[in-house]
Coordinates of C-alpha atoms in Angstrom, one line a residue:
M1 CA -24.1 23.9 -27.1
S2 CA -23.3 21.0 -24.8
R3 CA -22.0 21.5 -21.3
R4 CA -19.0 19.7 -20.2
K5 CA -19.4 17.8 -16.9
P6 CA -17.0 19.3 -14.3
E7 CA -14.1 17.0 -13.5
P8 CA -13.9 15.8 -9.9
P9 CA -11.0 17.2 -7.9
R10 CA -7.7 15.4 -8.5
K11 CA -6.4 13.7 -5.4
R12 CA -3.1 15.0 -4.3
S13 CA -1.0 12.8 -2.0
S14 CA -0.3 14.6 1.2
A15 CA 3.4 13.7 0.7
F16 CA 3.6 16.4 -2.0
V17 CA 1.9 19.1 0.2
P18 CA 4.4 20.9 2.6
F19 CA 3.4 20.4 6.2
P20 CA 2.8 23.8 7.8
T21 CA 4.4 25.0 11.0
Y22 CA 2.3 26.2 13.9
D23 CA 2.8 29.8 12.8
E24 CA 1.6 29.0 9.3
L25 CA -1.7 27.4 10.4
D26 CA -4.8 28.9 9.0
R27 CA -6.1 30.8 12.1
R28 CA -9.8 30.4 11.2
L29 CA -9.4 26.6 10.8
A30 CA -7.3 26.4 14.0
D31 CA -10.0 28.3 15.9
A32 CA -12.7 26.0 14.5
V33 CA -10.7 22.9 15.7
R34 CA -10.1 24.4 19.1
T35 CA -13.9 25.2 19.3
I36 CA -14.7 21.5 18.7
V37 CA -12.2 20.4 21.3
N38 CA -13.4 23.0 23.8
Q39 CA -17.1 22.3 23.2
H40 CA -16.5 18.7 24.2
E41 CA -14.4 19.8 27.1
L42 CA -11.5 17.7 25.9
D43 CA -8.2 18.0 27.5
I44 CA -5.0 15.9 27.0
E45 CA -6.4 13.1 29.2
S46 CA -9.9 12.9 27.6
L47 CA -8.9 13.5 24.0
P48 CA -9.2 10.1 22.2
K49 CA -5.9 8.3 21.8
S50 CA -6.7 7.6 18.1
I51 CA -8.6 10.1 15.9
A52 CA -9.5 9.5 12.3
V53 CA -10.3 12.5 10.1
V54 CA -12.6 11.3 7.3
S55 CA -14.8 12.7 4.5
G56 CA -17.3 11.3 2.1
V57 CA -15.6 12.7 -1.0
I58 CA -12.0 13.6 -2.0
G59 CA -11.1 17.3 -1.8
E60 CA -13.0 18.4 1.3
G61 CA -9.9 19.2 3.4
V62 CA -9.3 16.0 5.4
T63 CA -5.5 16.4 5.2
T64 CA -5.7 20.1 6.2
V65 CA -7.9 19.3 9.2
A66 CA -5.8 16.3 10.3
R67 CA -2.6 18.3 10.1
T68 CA -4.1 21.2 12.0
L69 CA -5.4 18.9 14.7
S70 CA -2.1 17.1 15.1
L71 CA -0.2 20.4 15.2
L72 CA -2.5 21.8 17.9
I73 CA -2.2 18.6 20.0
A74 CA 1.6 18.8 19.9
H75 CA 2.1 22.6 20.2
E76 CA -0.8 23.7 22.4
M77 CA -1.4 20.6 24.5
G78 CA 2.2 19.6 24.7
A79 CA 1.4 15.9 23.9
S80 CA 3.3 13.7 21.5
A81 CA 1.3 13.1 18.3
C82 CA 1.7 11.3 15.1
L83 CA -0.1 12.1 11.8
V84 CA -0.5 8.9 9.9
D85 CA -1.1 9.3 6.1
C86 CA -3.7 6.8 5.2
S87 CA -4.9 8.6 2.1
W88 CA -3.2 5.9 0.1
M89 CA -6.2 3.7 0.7
S90 CA -8.3 5.5 -1.9
D91 CA -5.4 6.6 -4.1
T92 CA -5.7 5.0 -7.6
S93 CA -2.7 6.7 -9.1
T94 CA 0.3 4.8 -10.3
P95 CA 3.0 4.7 -7.6
S96 CA 6.2 6.6 -8.2
T97 CA 9.1 4.7 -9.6
E98 CA 11.3 6.5 -7.1
A99 CA 11.9 4.8 -3.7
E100 CA 10.0 6.5 -0.9
P101 CA 11.5 6.8 2.5
V102 CA 10.6 4.0 4.8
G103 CA 7.1 4.3 6.3
M104 CA 4.0 2.4 7.3
Y105 CA 4.5 -0.5 4.8
E106 CA 8.0 -1.2 6.0
L107 CA 7.0 -0.9 9.6
M108 CA 4.0 -3.3 9.2
T109 CA 6.1 -5.8 7.3
E110 CA 8.9 -5.5 9.9
R111 CA 11.5 -4.1 7.5
C112 CA 12.3 -1.2 9.8
T113 CA 11.8 0.0 13.4
I114 CA 9.3 2.6 14.5
Y115 CA 12.3 5.0 15.0
D116 CA 13.2 4.5 11.3
A117 CA 9.7 5.1 10.1
L118 CA 8.6 8.2 12.1
R119 CA 9.6 11.6 10.7
P120 CA 9.8 14.9 12.7
T121 CA 7.1 17.1 11.3
G122 CA 5.9 20.7 11.3
G123 CA 8.9 22.0 13.3
E124 CA 7.4 20.5 16.5
S125 CA 9.5 18.2 18.6
K126 CA 6.4 16.3 19.8
L127 CA 4.9 15.9 16.3
M128 CA 5.8 13.0 14.1
S129 CA 4.4 11.8 10.8
L130 CA 4.2 8.4 9.2
G131 CA 3.9 8.1 5.5
P132 CA 2.8 5.0 3.5
G133 CA 6.3 4.1 2.5
N134 CA 6.7 1.8 -0.5
L135 CA 3.3 0.4 -0.3
P136 CA 2.4 -1.6 -3.5
A137 CA -0.9 -0.6 -5.0
N138 CA -2.1 -4.2 -5.0
R139 CA -1.5 -4.5 -1.3
R140 CA -3.2 -1.3 -0.1
H141 CA -6.7 -2.5 0.8
V142 CA -5.4 -5.9 2.1
L143 CA -3.0 -4.2 4.5
A144 CA -5.6 -1.6 5.6
R145 CA -7.8 -4.4 6.9
S146 CA -5.1 -6.7 8.3
A147 CA -3.9 -7.8 11.7
Q148 CA -0.6 -6.0 10.8
F149 CA -2.4 -2.7 10.6
E150 CA -4.1 -3.3 14.0
R151 CA -0.6 -4.1 15.5
L152 CA 0.7 -0.8 13.9
I153 CA -2.1 1.1 15.6
D154 CA -1.3 -0.5 18.9
L155 CA 2.4 0.2 18.5
L156 CA 1.8 3.9 17.7
S157 CA -0.6 4.2 20.6
D158 CA 2.0 2.7 23.0
E159 CA 4.7 5.1 21.8
L160 CA 2.7 8.3 21.4
D161 CA 0.0 10.2 23.3
H162 CA -2.2 10.6 20.2
V163 CA -2.4 9.3 16.7
V164 CA -4.3 11.2 14.0
F165 CA -5.2 9.3 10.9
D166 CA -5.5 11.3 7.6
T167 CA -7.8 9.1 5.6

């Protein structure tokens, strides 16, 4: 009898996963994130302006941790924050044929303003999100390493207290 090799977890775009509100956060995860912040004695002034949540493999909870961190920054620290969905960099799925709302791609290519691209998120007035927008698959890696992406980070950092990247 041959054993079938387990399939790797399928990547789900964070656009399809509802963003929780503060009251819906997993309390154990929220406590773990608070512990990290407290251990490093980070407060609103010493918390890094830009934070990237990363993992070596897909399916380890990067989106969940990034969302939790951004919600805690907005709700508990009272700072403005933006969760930037950069999970498109490793997404190999075929893009949807439906038009996405404007997002990072349109902002980087100057097809919209920052106010058009940012979306209120998680029921928090100080929390925004920025999705990939209509980013063509063949431009993903090029734009991720471009001067346009650097300008995007600068723009977000100028407008918001903290930027959390979901990679």
